[in-house]
Coordinates of C-alpha atoms in Angstrom, one line a residue:
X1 CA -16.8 23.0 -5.7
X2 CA -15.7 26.0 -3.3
X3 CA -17.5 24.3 -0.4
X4 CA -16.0 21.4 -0.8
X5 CA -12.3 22.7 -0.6
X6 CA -13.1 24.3 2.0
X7 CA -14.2 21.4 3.8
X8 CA -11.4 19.3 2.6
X9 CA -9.0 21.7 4.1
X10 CA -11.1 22.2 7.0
X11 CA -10.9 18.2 7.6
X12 CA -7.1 17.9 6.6
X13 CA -6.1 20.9 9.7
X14 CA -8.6 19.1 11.5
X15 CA -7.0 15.8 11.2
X16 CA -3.6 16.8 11.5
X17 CA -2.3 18.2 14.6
X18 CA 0.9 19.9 14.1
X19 CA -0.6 22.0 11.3
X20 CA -1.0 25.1 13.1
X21 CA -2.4 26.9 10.2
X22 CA -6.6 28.4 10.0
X23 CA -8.1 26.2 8.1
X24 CA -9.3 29.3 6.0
X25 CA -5.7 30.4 5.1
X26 CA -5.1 26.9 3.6
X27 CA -7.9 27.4 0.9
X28 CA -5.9 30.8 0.1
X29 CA -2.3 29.3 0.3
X30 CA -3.2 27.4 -2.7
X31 CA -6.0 26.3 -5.4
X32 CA -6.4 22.3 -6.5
X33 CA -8.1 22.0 -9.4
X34 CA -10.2 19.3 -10.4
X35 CA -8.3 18.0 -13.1
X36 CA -5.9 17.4 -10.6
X37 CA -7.5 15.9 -8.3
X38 CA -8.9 13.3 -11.0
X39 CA -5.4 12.5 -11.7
X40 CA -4.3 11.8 -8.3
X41 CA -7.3 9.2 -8.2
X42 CA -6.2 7.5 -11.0
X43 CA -2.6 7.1 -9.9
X44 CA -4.0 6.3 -6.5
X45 CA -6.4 3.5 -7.7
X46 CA -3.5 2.2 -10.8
X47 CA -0.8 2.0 -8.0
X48 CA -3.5 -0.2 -5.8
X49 CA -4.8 -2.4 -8.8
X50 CA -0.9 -2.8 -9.5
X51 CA 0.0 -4.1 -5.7
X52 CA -3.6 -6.0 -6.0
X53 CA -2.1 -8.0 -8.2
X54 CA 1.3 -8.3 -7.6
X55 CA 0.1 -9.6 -4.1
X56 CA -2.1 -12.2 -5.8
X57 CA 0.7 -13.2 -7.8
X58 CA 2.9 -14.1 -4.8
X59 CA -0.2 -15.7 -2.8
X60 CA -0.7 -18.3 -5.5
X61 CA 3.2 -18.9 -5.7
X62 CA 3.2 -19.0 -1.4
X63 CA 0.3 -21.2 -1.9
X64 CA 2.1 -24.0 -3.8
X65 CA 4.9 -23.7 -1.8
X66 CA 3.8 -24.5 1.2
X67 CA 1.1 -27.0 0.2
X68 CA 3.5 -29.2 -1.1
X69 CA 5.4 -29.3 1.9
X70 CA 2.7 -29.7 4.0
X71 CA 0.8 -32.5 2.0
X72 CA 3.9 -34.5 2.1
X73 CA 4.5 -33.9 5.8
X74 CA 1.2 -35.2 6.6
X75 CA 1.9 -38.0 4.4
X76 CA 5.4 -39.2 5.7
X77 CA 5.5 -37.9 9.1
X78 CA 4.0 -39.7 11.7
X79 CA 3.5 -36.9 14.1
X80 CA 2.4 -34.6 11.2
X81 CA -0.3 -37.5 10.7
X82 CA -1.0 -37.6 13.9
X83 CA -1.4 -34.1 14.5
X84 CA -2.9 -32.1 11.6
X85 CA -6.0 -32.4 10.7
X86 CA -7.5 -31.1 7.4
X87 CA -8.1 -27.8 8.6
X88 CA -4.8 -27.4 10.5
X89 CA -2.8 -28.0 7.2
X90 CA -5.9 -25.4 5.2
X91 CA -4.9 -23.5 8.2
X92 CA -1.4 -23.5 7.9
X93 CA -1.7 -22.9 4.0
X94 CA -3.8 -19.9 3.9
X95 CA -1.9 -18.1 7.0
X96 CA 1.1 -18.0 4.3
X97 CA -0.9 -17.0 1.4
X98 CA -2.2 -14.4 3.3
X99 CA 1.2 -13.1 4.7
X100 CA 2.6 -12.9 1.1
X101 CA 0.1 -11.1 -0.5
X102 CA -0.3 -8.7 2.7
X103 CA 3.4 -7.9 2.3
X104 CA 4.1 -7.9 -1.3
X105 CA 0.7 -5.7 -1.4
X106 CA 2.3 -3.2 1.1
X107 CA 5.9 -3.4 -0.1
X108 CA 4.9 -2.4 -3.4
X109 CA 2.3 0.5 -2.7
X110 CA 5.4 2.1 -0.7
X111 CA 7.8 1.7 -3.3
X112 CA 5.4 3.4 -6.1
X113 CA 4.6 6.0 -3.6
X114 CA 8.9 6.5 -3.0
X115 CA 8.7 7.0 -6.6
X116 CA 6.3 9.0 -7.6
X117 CA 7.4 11.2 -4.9
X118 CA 10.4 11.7 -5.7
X119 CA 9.2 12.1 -9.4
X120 CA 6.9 14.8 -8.1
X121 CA 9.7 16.8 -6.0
X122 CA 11.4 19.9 -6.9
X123 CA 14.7 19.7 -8.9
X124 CA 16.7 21.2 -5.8
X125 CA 15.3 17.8 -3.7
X126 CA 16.4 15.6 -6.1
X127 CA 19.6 16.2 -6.5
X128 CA 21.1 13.7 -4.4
X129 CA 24.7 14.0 -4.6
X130 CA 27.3 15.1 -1.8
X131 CA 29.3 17.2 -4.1

């Protein structure tokens, strides 16, 4: 278990170049247990099942919203008609499906990871006020 803080430490100054600390002076500055390590996985993997399916959510809603549009376009247009094709309009309709679950994916691992930041920081950080 040693070993492998030692490696993880080893990898993290290794991988991050404006720590200008030995990598053998982090394992002393301070012990992880594995208890908390376990619990940061579980956070980390409940925060991204979460935006999982809160992107899923708004791809099926993005999906319906632009079929419709685009099914009657094709329908009532002429130059819709004339020029998209079946896989132009699948096109069209899966390029916004995939933007909305991308972004609400994104946007809502960043705001879980605002807040349990902030629920992790120190009582002096918190305190946000200007008096």
């Amino acid at each position: 278990y040693s070993s492998c803080l030692t490696h993880f430490t080893t990898l993290l100054a290794s991988s991050l170049p404006w720590v200008l600390v030995p990598p053998t002076s982090l394992a002393k500055m301070s012990t992880v247990t594995r208890a908390y390590l376990d619990q940061r996985l579980a956070a980390a993997k409940r925060c991204s099942r979460e935006a999982a399916m809160a992107g899923a959510k708004a791809a099926a809603v993005a999906t319906v919203a632009a079929a419709v549009p685009t099914l009657a376009s094709v329908r009532m247009l002429p130059w819709a008609r004339a020029h998209l094709n079946p896989t132009g309009q699948a096109l069209i309709i899966s390029t916004v499906a995939g933007m909305a679950y991308f972004i609400v994916a994104d946007k809502t691992i960043l705001s879980m990871a605002r807040k349990h930041s902030f629920d992790d920081a120190p009582d002096h950080l918190k305190n946000t006020s200007f008096h």
